[in-house]
mmCIF file of N, CA and C in Angstrom:
data_model
loop_
_atom_site.group_PDB
_atom_site.id
_atom_site.type_symbol
_atom_site.label_atom_id
_atom_site.label_comp_id
_atom_site.label_asym_id
_atom_site.label_seq_id
_atom_site.Cartn_x
_atom_site.Cartn_y
_atom_site.Cartn_z
ATOM 1 N N UNK X 230 47.745 -19.838 -52.062
ATOM 2 C CA UNK X 230 48.853 -20.141 -51.164
ATOM 3 C C UNK X 230 49.180 -21.621 -51.155
ATOM 4 N N UNK X 231 48.607 -22.374 -52.057
ATOM 5 C CA UNK X 231 48.844 -23.807 -52.110
ATOM 6 C C UNK X 231 50.260 -24.177 -52.493
ATOM 7 N N UNK X 232 50.984 -23.268 -53.153
ATOM 8 C CA UNK X 232 52.335 -23.567 -53.603
ATOM 9 C C UNK X 232 53.410 -23.243 -52.572
ATOM 10 N N UNK X 233 52.999 -22.777 -51.426
ATOM 11 C CA UNK X 233 53.978 -22.450 -50.394
ATOM 12 C C UNK X 233 54.617 -23.722 -49.850
ATOM 13 N N UNK X 234 55.877 -23.622 -49.525
ATOM 14 C CA UNK X 234 56.617 -24.746 -48.945
ATOM 15 C C UNK X 234 56.419 -24.706 -47.430
ATOM 16 N N UNK X 235 55.290 -25.252 -46.972
ATOM 17 C CA UNK X 235 54.950 -25.193 -45.546
ATOM 18 C C UNK X 235 55.978 -25.875 -44.649
ATOM 19 N N UNK X 236 56.496 -27.044 -45.014
ATOM 20 C CA UNK X 236 57.551 -27.619 -44.148
ATOM 21 C C UNK X 236 58.765 -26.692 -44.044
ATOM 22 N N UNK X 237 59.152 -26.091 -45.160
ATOM 23 C CA UNK X 237 60.273 -25.155 -45.146
ATOM 24 C C UNK X 237 59.979 -23.936 -44.301
ATOM 25 N N UNK X 238 58.747 -23.426 -44.391
ATOM 26 C CA UNK X 238 58.342 -22.258 -43.604
ATOM 27 C C UNK X 238 58.389 -22.583 -42.114
ATOM 28 N N UNK X 239 57.889 -23.755 -41.740
ATOM 29 C CA UNK X 239 57.904 -24.144 -40.326
ATOM 30 C C UNK X 239 59.323 -24.315 -39.798
ATOM 31 N N UNK X 240 60.169 -24.997 -40.571
ATOM 32 C CA UNK X 240 61.564 -25.189 -40.146
ATOM 33 C C UNK X 240 62.276 -23.840 -40.075
ATOM 34 N N UNK X 241 62.061 -22.987 -41.073
ATOM 35 C CA UNK X 241 62.695 -21.658 -41.078
ATOM 36 C C UNK X 241 62.243 -20.829 -39.885
ATOM 37 N N UNK X 242 60.985 -20.957 -39.494
ATOM 38 C CA UNK X 242 60.477 -20.233 -38.325
ATOM 39 C C UNK X 242 61.208 -20.661 -37.065
ATOM 40 N N UNK X 243 61.339 -21.969 -36.879
ATOM 41 C CA UNK X 243 62.019 -22.486 -35.686
ATOM 42 C C UNK X 243 63.490 -22.064 -35.684
ATOM 43 N N UNK X 244 64.145 -22.183 -36.834
ATOM 44 C CA UNK X 244 65.560 -21.805 -36.928
ATOM 45 C C UNK X 244 65.732 -20.312 -36.656
ATOM 46 N N UNK X 245 64.895 -19.477 -37.266
ATOM 47 C CA UNK X 245 65.008 -18.025 -37.070
ATOM 48 C C UNK X 245 64.750 -17.646 -35.613
ATOM 49 N N UNK X 246 63.772 -18.294 -34.988
ATOM 50 C CA UNK X 246 63.475 -17.998 -33.588
ATOM 51 C C UNK X 246 64.656 -18.393 -32.705
ATOM 52 N N UNK X 247 65.276 -19.524 -32.998
ATOM 53 C CA UNK X 247 66.446 -19.970 -32.240
ATOM 54 C C UNK X 247 67.629 -19.022 -32.456
ATOM 55 N N UNK X 248 67.811 -18.559 -33.686
ATOM 56 C CA UNK X 248 68.871 -17.591 -33.963
ATOM 57 C C UNK X 248 68.650 -16.325 -33.138
ATOM 58 N N UNK X 249 67.393 -15.893 -33.018
ATOM 59 C CA UNK X 249 67.083 -14.728 -32.185
ATOM 60 C C UNK X 249 67.494 -14.942 -30.743
ATOM 61 N N UNK X 250 67.225 -16.157 -30.230
ATOM 62 C CA UNK X 250 67.656 -16.486 -28.869
ATOM 63 C C UNK X 250 69.176 -16.398 -28.760
ATOM 64 N N UNK X 251 69.887 -16.973 -29.725
ATOM 65 C CA UNK X 251 71.357 -16.917 -29.699
ATOM 66 C C UNK X 251 71.854 -15.475 -29.782
ATOM 67 N N UNK X 252 71.248 -14.695 -30.685
ATOM 68 C CA UNK X 252 71.710 -13.323 -30.933
ATOM 69 C C UNK X 252 71.545 -12.436 -29.705
ATOM 70 N N UNK X 253 70.316 -12.448 -29.170
ATOM 71 C CA UNK X 253 69.988 -11.522 -28.085
ATOM 72 C C UNK X 253 70.135 -12.119 -26.695
ATOM 73 N N UNK X 254 70.171 -13.443 -26.613
ATOM 74 C CA UNK X 254 70.260 -14.099 -25.315
ATOM 75 C C UNK X 254 71.614 -14.682 -24.990
ATOM 76 N N UNK X 255 72.502 -14.757 -25.999
ATOM 77 C CA UNK X 255 73.821 -15.341 -25.760
ATOM 78 C C UNK X 255 74.921 -14.443 -26.347
ATOM 79 N N UNK X 256 74.984 -14.341 -27.666
ATOM 80 C CA UNK X 256 76.108 -13.684 -28.338
ATOM 81 C C UNK X 256 76.216 -12.200 -27.977
ATOM 82 N N UNK X 257 75.119 -11.469 -28.113
ATOM 83 C CA UNK X 257 75.136 -10.026 -27.857
ATOM 84 C C UNK X 257 74.346 -9.632 -26.617
ATOM 85 N N UNK X 258 74.070 -10.589 -25.747
ATOM 86 C CA UNK X 258 73.191 -10.334 -24.598
ATOM 87 C C UNK X 258 73.656 -9.154 -23.748
ATOM 88 N N UNK X 259 74.880 -9.169 -23.308
ATOM 89 C CA UNK X 259 75.365 -8.117 -22.406
ATOM 90 C C UNK X 259 75.326 -6.750 -23.081
ATOM 91 N N UNK X 260 75.826 -6.684 -24.297
ATOM 92 C CA UNK X 260 75.846 -5.413 -25.013
ATOM 93 C C UNK X 260 74.422 -4.929 -25.300
ATOM 94 N N UNK X 261 73.539 -5.840 -25.717
ATOM 95 C CA UNK X 261 72.159 -5.480 -26.017
ATOM 96 C C UNK X 261 71.447 -4.974 -24.761
ATOM 97 N N UNK X 262 71.633 -5.667 -23.639
ATOM 98 C CA UNK X 262 70.990 -5.242 -22.391
ATOM 99 C C UNK X 262 71.496 -3.870 -21.950
ATOM 100 N N UNK X 263 72.783 -3.642 -22.081
ATOM 101 C CA UNK X 263 73.355 -2.354 -21.707
ATOM 102 C C UNK X 263 72.771 -1.230 -22.561
ATOM 103 N N UNK X 264 72.708 -1.443 -23.866
ATOM 104 C CA UNK X 264 72.244 -0.396 -24.779
ATOM 105 C C UNK X 264 70.740 -0.165 -24.726
ATOM 106 N N UNK X 265 69.980 -1.186 -24.343
ATOM 107 C CA UNK X 265 68.520 -1.029 -24.285
ATOM 108 C C UNK X 265 68.021 -0.747 -22.884
ATOM 109 N N UNK X 266 68.838 -1.003 -21.886
ATOM 110 C CA UNK X 266 68.418 -0.815 -20.505
ATOM 111 C C UNK X 266 67.580 -1.959 -19.963
ATOM 112 N N UNK X 267 67.502 -3.049 -20.707
ATOM 113 C CA UNK X 267 66.737 -4.214 -20.266
ATOM 114 C C UNK X 267 67.477 -4.884 -19.116
ATOM 115 N N UNK X 268 66.732 -5.247 -18.086
ATOM 116 C CA UNK X 268 67.320 -5.948 -16.951
ATOM 117 C C UNK X 268 66.560 -7.251 -16.726
ATOM 118 N N UNK X 269 67.137 -8.119 -15.944
ATOM 119 C CA UNK X 269 66.458 -9.371 -15.601
ATOM 120 C C UNK X 269 66.748 -10.487 -16.586
ATOM 121 N N UNK X 270 66.202 -11.625 -16.262
ATOM 122 C CA UNK X 270 66.406 -12.829 -17.072
ATOM 123 C C UNK X 270 65.135 -13.170 -17.831
ATOM 124 N N UNK X 271 65.310 -13.722 -19.024
ATOM 125 C CA UNK X 271 64.166 -14.196 -19.790
ATOM 126 C C UNK X 271 63.235 -13.076 -20.191
ATOM 127 N N UNK X 272 62.170 -13.475 -20.840
ATOM 128 C CA UNK X 272 61.190 -12.498 -21.277
ATOM 129 C C UNK X 272 59.796 -12.951 -20.905
ATOM 130 N N UNK X 273 58.876 -12.048 -21.022
ATOM 131 C CA UNK X 273 57.472 -12.352 -20.784
ATOM 132 C C UNK X 273 57.032 -13.403 -21.803
ATOM 133 N N UNK X 274 56.453 -14.516 -21.345
ATOM 134 C CA UNK X 274 56.035 -15.580 -22.267
ATOM 135 C C UNK X 274 55.082 -15.094 -23.364
ATOM 136 N N UNK X 275 54.233 -14.126 -23.068
ATOM 137 C CA UNK X 275 53.309 -13.623 -24.088
ATOM 138 C C UNK X 275 54.058 -12.862 -25.184
ATOM 139 N N UNK X 276 55.097 -12.113 -24.788
ATOM 140 C CA UNK X 276 55.891 -11.415 -25.803
ATOM 141 C C UNK X 276 56.707 -12.406 -26.615
ATOM 142 N N UNK X 277 57.161 -13.465 -25.969
ATOM 143 C CA UNK X 277 57.905 -14.498 -26.689
ATOM 144 C C UNK X 277 56.993 -15.177 -27.714
ATOM 145 N N UNK X 278 55.745 -15.445 -27.326
ATOM 146 C CA UNK X 278 54.775 -16.033 -28.241
ATOM 147 C C UNK X 278 54.487 -15.075 -29.396
ATOM 148 N N UNK X 279 54.340 -13.801 -29.085
ATOM 149 C CA UNK X 279 54.127 -12.796 -30.131
ATOM 150 C C UNK X 279 55.318 -12.770 -31.094
ATOM 151 N N UNK X 280 56.525 -12.896 -30.558
ATOM 152 C CA UNK X 280 57.720 -12.938 -31.400
ATOM 153 C C UNK X 280 57.743 -14.158 -32.303
ATOM 154 N N UNK X 281 57.278 -15.291 -31.796
ATOM 155 C CA UNK X 281 57.198 -16.505 -32.611
ATOM 156 C C UNK X 281 56.185 -16.327 -33.733
ATOM 157 N N UNK X 282 55.040 -15.748 -33.422
ATOM 158 C CA UNK X 282 54.012 -15.506 -34.449
ATOM 159 C C UNK X 282 54.543 -14.524 -35.492
ATOM 160 N N UNK X 283 55.206 -13.478 -35.046
ATOM 161 C CA UNK X 283 55.791 -12.498 -35.968
ATOM 162 C C UNK X 283 56.810 -13.166 -36.888
ATOM 163 N N UNK X 284 57.640 -14.034 -36.339
ATOM 164 C CA UNK X 284 58.632 -14.745 -37.131
ATOM 165 C C UNK X 284 57.949 -15.656 -38.152
ATOM 166 N N UNK X 285 56.895 -16.348 -37.738
ATOM 167 C CA UNK X 285 56.139 -17.230 -38.628
ATOM 168 C C UNK X 285 55.539 -16.436 -39.792
ATOM 169 N N UNK X 286 54.950 -15.293 -39.497
ATOM 170 C CA UNK X 286 54.359 -14.463 -40.559
ATOM 171 C C UNK X 286 55.439 -13.961 -41.514
ATOM 172 N N UNK X 287 56.584 -13.581 -40.974
ATOM 173 C CA UNK X 287 57.706 -13.164 -41.810
ATOM 174 C C UNK X 287 58.122 -14.284 -42.758
ATOM 175 N N UNK X 288 58.212 -15.501 -42.240
ATOM 176 C CA UNK X 288 58.629 -16.638 -43.069
ATOM 177 C C UNK X 288 57.554 -17.020 -44.089
ATOM 178 N N UNK X 289 56.279 -16.807 -43.755
ATOM 179 C CA UNK X 289 55.223 -17.017 -44.748
ATOM 180 C C UNK X 289 55.420 -16.032 -45.902
ATOM 181 N N UNK X 290 55.674 -14.767 -45.570
ATOM 182 C CA UNK X 290 55.917 -13.771 -46.611
ATOM 183 C C UNK X 290 57.120 -14.107 -47.458
ATOM 184 N N UNK X 291 58.181 -14.531 -46.822
ATOM 185 C CA UNK X 291 59.378 -14.930 -47.560
ATOM 186 C C UNK X 291 59.068 -16.134 -48.448
ATOM 187 N N UNK X 292 58.305 -17.079 -47.908
ATOM 188 C CA UNK X 292 57.892 -18.247 -48.689
ATOM 189 C C UNK X 292 57.046 -17.859 -49.888
ATOM 190 N N UNK X 293 56.209 -16.847 -49.711
ATOM 191 C CA UNK X 293 55.371 -16.374 -50.817
ATOM 192 C C UNK X 293 56.239 -15.785 -51.922
ATOM 193 N N UNK X 294 57.219 -14.953 -51.545
ATOM 194 C CA UNK X 294 58.126 -14.385 -52.549
ATOM 195 C C UNK X 294 58.872 -15.488 -53.294
ATOM 196 N N UNK X 295 59.335 -16.481 -52.568
ATOM 197 C CA UNK X 295 60.088 -17.576 -53.185
ATOM 198 C C UNK X 295 59.192 -18.367 -54.135
ATOM 199 N N UNK X 296 57.965 -18.682 -53.700
ATOM 200 C CA UNK X 296 57.032 -19.426 -54.554
ATOM 201 C C UNK X 296 56.642 -18.606 -55.781
ATOM 202 N N UNK X 297 56.406 -17.337 -55.582
ATOM 203 C CA UNK X 297 55.992 -16.468 -56.686
ATOM 204 C C UNK X 297 57.099 -16.321 -57.717
ATOM 205 N N UNK X 298 58.313 -16.212 -57.237
ATOM 206 C CA UNK X 298 59.464 -16.057 -58.127
ATOM 207 C C UNK X 298 59.802 -17.381 -58.807
ATOM 208 N N UNK X 299 59.386 -18.482 -58.201
ATOM 209 C CA UNK X 299 59.692 -19.799 -58.760
ATOM 210 C C UNK X 299 61.145 -20.189 -58.582
ATOM 211 N N UNK X 300 61.781 -19.618 -57.593
ATOM 212 C CA UNK X 300 63.192 -19.903 -57.359
ATOM 213 C C UNK X 300 63.365 -21.303 -56.800
ATOM 214 N N UNK X 301 64.110 -22.071 -57.521
ATOM 215 C CA UNK X 301 64.372 -23.439 -57.085
ATOM 216 C C UNK X 301 65.679 -23.492 -56.304
ATOM 217 N N UNK X 302 65.657 -24.254 -55.241
ATOM 218 C CA UNK X 302 66.875 -24.516 -54.497
ATOM 219 C C UNK X 302 67.213 -23.460 -53.474
ATOM 220 N N UNK X 303 68.173 -23.813 -52.671
ATOM 221 C CA UNK X 303 68.562 -22.946 -51.564
ATOM 222 C C UNK X 303 69.225 -21.657 -52.040
ATOM 223 N N UNK X 304 69.941 -21.713 -53.175
ATOM 224 C CA UNK X 304 70.597 -20.495 -53.668
ATOM 225 C C UNK X 304 69.581 -19.445 -54.108
ATOM 226 N N UNK X 305 68.531 -19.883 -54.790
ATOM 227 C CA UNK X 305 67.475 -18.957 -55.186
ATOM 228 C C UNK X 305 66.779 -18.368 -53.975
ATOM 229 N N UNK X 306 66.504 -19.221 -52.984
ATOM 230 C CA UNK X 306 65.882 -18.745 -51.747
ATOM 231 C C UNK X 306 66.782 -17.778 -51.004
ATOM 232 N N UNK X 307 68.071 -18.061 -51.003
ATOM 233 C CA UNK X 307 69.049 -17.187 -50.348
ATOM 234 C C UNK X 307 69.051 -15.800 -50.989
ATOM 235 N N UNK X 308 69.013 -15.755 -52.321
ATOM 236 C CA UNK X 308 69.002 -14.467 -53.035
ATOM 237 C C UNK X 308 67.737 -13.674 -52.713
ATOM 238 N N UNK X 309 66.599 -14.353 -52.708
ATOM 239 C CA UNK X 309 65.351 -13.666 -52.384
ATOM 240 C C UNK X 309 65.364 -13.208 -50.930
ATOM 241 N N UNK X 310 65.909 -14.026 -50.041
ATOM 242 C CA UNK X 310 66.030 -13.626 -48.645
ATOM 243 C C UNK X 310 66.879 -12.373 -48.494
ATOM 244 N N UNK X 311 67.966 -12.284 -49.253
ATOM 245 C CA UNK X 311 68.840 -11.109 -49.202
ATOM 246 C C UNK X 311 68.109 -9.862 -49.675
ATOM 247 N N UNK X 312 67.434 -9.956 -50.814
ATOM 248 C CA UNK X 312 66.714 -8.803 -51.355
ATOM 249 C C UNK X 312 65.598 -8.368 -50.398
ATOM 250 N N UNK X 313 64.828 -9.334 -49.887
ATOM 251 C CA UNK X 313 63.743 -9.009 -48.954
ATOM 252 C C UNK X 313 64.301 -8.357 -47.695
ATOM 253 N N UNK X 314 65.411 -8.866 -47.212
ATOM 254 C CA UNK X 314 66.005 -8.309 -45.998
ATOM 255 C C UNK X 314 66.449 -6.869 -46.219
ATOM 256 N N UNK X 315 67.228 -6.642 -47.264
ATOM 257 C CA UNK X 315 67.769 -5.302 -47.495
ATOM 258 C C UNK X 315 66.655 -4.304 -47.824
ATOM 259 N N UNK X 316 65.753 -4.683 -48.722
ATOM 260 C CA UNK X 316 64.737 -3.737 -49.193
ATOM 261 C C UNK X 316 63.587 -3.524 -48.225
ATOM 262 N N UNK X 317 63.273 -4.522 -47.414
ATOM 263 C CA UNK X 317 62.121 -4.388 -46.523
ATOM 264 C C UNK X 317 62.527 -4.356 -45.047
ATOM 265 N N UNK X 318 63.176 -5.404 -44.575
ATOM 266 C CA UNK X 318 63.477 -5.491 -43.140
ATOM 267 C C UNK X 318 64.446 -4.395 -42.686
ATOM 268 N N UNK X 319 65.572 -4.270 -43.372
ATOM 269 C CA UNK X 319 66.563 -3.284 -42.932
ATOM 270 C C UNK X 319 66.070 -1.861 -43.126
ATOM 271 N N UNK X 320 65.390 -1.612 -44.244
ATOM 272 C CA UNK X 320 64.911 -0.248 -44.491
ATOM 273 C C UNK X 320 63.779 0.131 -43.547
ATOM 274 N N UNK X 321 62.933 -0.812 -43.162
ATOM 275 C CA UNK X 321 61.894 -0.525 -42.175
ATOM 276 C C UNK X 321 62.538 -0.294 -40.812
ATOM 277 N N UNK X 322 63.506 -1.137 -40.475
ATOM 278 C CA UNK X 322 64.218 -0.983 -39.203
ATOM 279 C C UNK X 322 64.977 0.341 -39.147
ATOM 280 N N UNK X 323 65.392 0.837 -40.284
ATOM 281 C CA UNK X 323 66.168 2.077 -40.334
ATOM 282 C C UNK X 323 65.411 3.253 -39.727
ATOM 283 N N UNK X 324 64.073 3.228 -39.817
ATOM 284 C CA UNK X 324 63.295 4.309 -39.199
ATOM 285 C C UNK X 324 63.652 4.490 -37.731
ATOM 286 N N UNK X 325 63.858 3.375 -37.026
ATOM 287 C CA UNK X 325 64.188 3.456 -35.602
ATOM 288 C C UNK X 325 65.492 4.194 -35.349
ATOM 289 N N UNK X 326 66.416 4.077 -36.280
ATOM 290 C CA UNK X 326 67.715 4.723 -36.117
ATOM 291 C C UNK X 326 67.711 6.140 -36.697
ATOM 292 N N UNK X 327 67.035 6.312 -37.820
ATOM 293 C CA UNK X 327 66.965 7.643 -38.442
ATOM 294 C C UNK X 327 66.259 8.633 -37.525
ATOM 295 N N UNK X 328 65.153 8.207 -36.947
ATOM 296 C CA UNK X 328 64.371 9.105 -36.093
ATOM 297 C C UNK X 328 64.702 8.933 -34.614
ATOM 298 N N UNK X 329 65.815 8.275 -34.351
ATOM 299 C CA UNK X 329 66.433 8.186 -33.035
ATOM 300 C C UNK X 329 65.541 7.594 -31.951
ATOM 301 N N UNK X 330 64.717 6.602 -32.326
ATOM 302 C CA UNK X 330 63.967 5.881 -31.301
ATOM 303 C C UNK X 330 64.755 4.668 -30.809
ATOM 304 N N UNK X 331 65.824 4.329 -31.527
ATOM 305 C CA UNK X 331 66.736 3.263 -31.104
ATOM 306 C C UNK X 331 68.158 3.802 -31.092
ATOM 307 N N UNK X 332 68.940 3.331 -30.166
ATOM 308 C CA UNK X 332 70.345 3.712 -30.059
ATOM 309 C C UNK X 332 71.098 3.201 -31.288
ATOM 310 N N UNK X 333 71.777 4.095 -31.978
ATOM 311 C CA UNK X 333 72.510 3.730 -33.203
ATOM 312 C C UNK X 333 73.547 2.643 -32.941
ATOM 313 N N UNK X 334 74.000 2.521 -31.688
ATOM 314 C CA UNK X 334 74.978 1.488 -31.367
ATOM 315 C C UNK X 334 74.376 0.083 -31.414
ATOM 316 N N UNK X 335 73.054 -0.015 -31.577
ATOM 317 C CA UNK X 335 72.383 -1.317 -31.720
ATOM 318 C C UNK X 335 72.311 -1.781 -33.170
ATOM 319 N N UNK X 336 72.645 -0.920 -34.114
ATOM 320 C CA UNK X 336 72.410 -1.230 -35.516
ATOM 321 C C UNK X 336 73.138 -2.502 -35.966
ATOM 322 N N UNK X 337 74.365 -2.695 -35.527
ATOM 323 C CA UNK X 337 75.098 -3.887 -35.962
ATOM 324 C C UNK X 337 74.476 -5.162 -35.390
ATOM 325 N N UNK X 338 73.902 -5.084 -34.206
ATOM 326 C CA UNK X 338 73.260 -6.256 -33.604
ATOM 327 C C UNK X 338 71.946 -6.542 -34.333
ATOM 328 N N UNK X 339 71.105 -5.539 -34.446
ATOM 329 C CA UNK X 339 69.786 -5.733 -35.048
ATOM 330 C C UNK X 339 69.874 -6.090 -36.524
ATOM 331 N N UNK X 340 70.699 -5.375 -37.274
ATOM 332 C CA UNK X 340 70.759 -5.629 -38.712
ATOM 333 C C UNK X 340 71.450 -6.955 -39.037
ATOM 334 N N UNK X 341 72.462 -7.314 -38.289
ATOM 335 C CA UNK X 341 73.097 -8.611 -38.557
ATOM 336 C C UNK X 341 72.126 -9.742 -38.224
ATOM 337 N N UNK X 342 71.321 -9.577 -37.173
ATOM 338 C CA UNK X 342 70.302 -10.578 -36.838
ATOM 339 C C UNK X 342 69.306 -10.721 -37.984
ATOM 340 N N UNK X 343 68.782 -9.603 -38.481
ATOM 341 C CA UNK X 343 67.832 -9.657 -39.589
ATOM 342 C C UNK X 343 68.451 -10.301 -40.822
ATOM 343 N N UNK X 344 69.660 -9.926 -41.132
ATOM 344 C CA UNK X 344 70.332 -10.487 -42.305
ATOM 345 C C UNK X 344 70.470 -12.009 -42.181
ATOM 346 N N UNK X 345 70.900 -12.476 -41.032
ATOM 347 C CA UNK X 345 71.078 -13.914 -40.836
ATOM 348 C C UNK X 345 69.754 -14.666 -40.935
ATOM 349 N N UNK X 346 68.693 -14.155 -40.294
ATOM 350 C CA UNK X 346 67.440 -14.920 -40.333
ATOM 351 C C UNK X 346 66.793 -14.893 -41.711
ATOM 352 N N UNK X 347 66.915 -13.810 -42.442
ATOM 353 C CA UNK X 347 66.366 -13.775 -43.798
ATOM 354 C C UNK X 347 67.165 -14.674 -44.738
ATOM 355 N N UNK X 348 68.478 -14.673 -44.612
ATOM 356 C CA UNK X 348 69.294 -15.553 -45.464
ATOM 357 C C UNK X 348 69.032 -17.019 -45.148
ATOM 358 N N UNK X 349 69.041 -17.361 -43.877
ATOM 359 C CA UNK X 349 68.755 -18.749 -43.496
ATOM 360 C C UNK X 349 67.324 -19.133 -43.871
ATOM 361 N N UNK X 350 66.376 -18.255 -43.577
ATOM 362 C CA UNK X 350 64.986 -18.530 -43.917
ATOM 363 C C UNK X 350 64.805 -18.756 -45.406
ATOM 364 N N UNK X 351 65.380 -17.897 -46.217
ATOM 365 C CA UNK X 351 65.281 -18.047 -47.671
ATOM 366 C C UNK X 351 65.910 -19.342 -48.157
ATOM 367 N N UNK X 352 67.101 -19.643 -47.642
ATOM 368 C CA UNK X 352 67.782 -20.876 -48.049
ATOM 369 C C UNK X 352 66.991 -22.115 -47.637
ATOM 370 N N UNK X 353 66.438 -22.093 -46.433
ATOM 371 C CA UNK X 353 65.664 -23.241 -45.950
ATOM 372 C C UNK X 353 64.375 -23.392 -46.747
ATOM 373 N N UNK X 354 63.637 -22.314 -46.914
ATOM 374 C CA UNK X 354 62.371 -22.389 -47.634
ATOM 375 C C UNK X 354 62.597 -22.768 -49.094
ATOM 376 N N UNK X 355 63.618 -22.189 -49.694
ATOM 377 C CA UNK X 355 63.912 -22.506 -51.090
ATOM 378 C C UNK X 355 64.478 -23.889 -51.300
ATOM 379 N N UNK X 356 65.199 -24.391 -50.317
ATOM 380 C CA UNK X 356 65.923 -25.639 -50.510
ATOM 381 C C UNK X 356 65.331 -26.861 -49.870
ATOM 382 N N UNK X 357 64.528 -26.712 -48.827
ATOM 383 C CA UNK X 357 64.004 -27.871 -48.122
ATOM 384 C C UNK X 357 62.835 -28.470 -48.885
ATOM 385 N N UNK X 358 63.018 -29.673 -49.336
ATOM 386 C CA UNK X 358 61.971 -30.380 -50.072
ATOM 387 C C UNK X 358 61.669 -31.674 -49.336
ATOM 388 N N UNK X 359 60.534 -31.683 -48.650
ATOM 389 C CA UNK X 359 60.112 -32.866 -47.919
ATOM 390 C C UNK X 359 58.978 -33.528 -48.681
ATOM 391 N N UNK X 360 59.135 -34.802 -48.992
ATOM 392 C CA UNK X 360 58.080 -35.534 -49.668
ATOM 393 C C UNK X 360 57.948 -35.222 -51.147
ATOM 394 N N UNK X 361 58.935 -34.557 -51.716
ATOM 395 C CA UNK X 361 58.918 -34.245 -53.146
ATOM 396 C C UNK X 361 60.129 -34.865 -53.794
ATOM 397 N N UNK X 362 59.946 -35.375 -54.992
ATOM 398 C CA UNK X 362 61.080 -35.930 -55.733
ATOM 399 C C UNK X 362 61.800 -34.802 -56.430
ATOM 400 N N UNK X 363 63.116 -34.898 -56.414
ATOM 401 C CA UNK X 363 63.927 -33.847 -57.037
ATOM 402 C C UNK X 363 63.886 -33.915 -58.538
#
């Protein structure tokens, strides 16, 4: 794991976590709360911490794919982020909709969120070079 872009992974984690806040706490908050039945403000700090750890692990995996593929630059990272999102994140999430454990009306919110964080994460991890000469 020595070839992983740790600065990129850390920045991508923070960006993805912030995007999640925007997605579920601002942009789609009312619609998401209505469809999920969630009430109240904010979330349990322990669940928020778990979400941060989950996001970090996701970005480590994305970083591993990018390092393994040897994709240079943000465009290569973006492509790997897209493939990882469609083949793994969206298809795993699809179980919730196929087997009706999630309201199908949430699909555009959840899948667009996943797509954005994987694309941004891939671009950041692939493109962010700190302390390296180009």
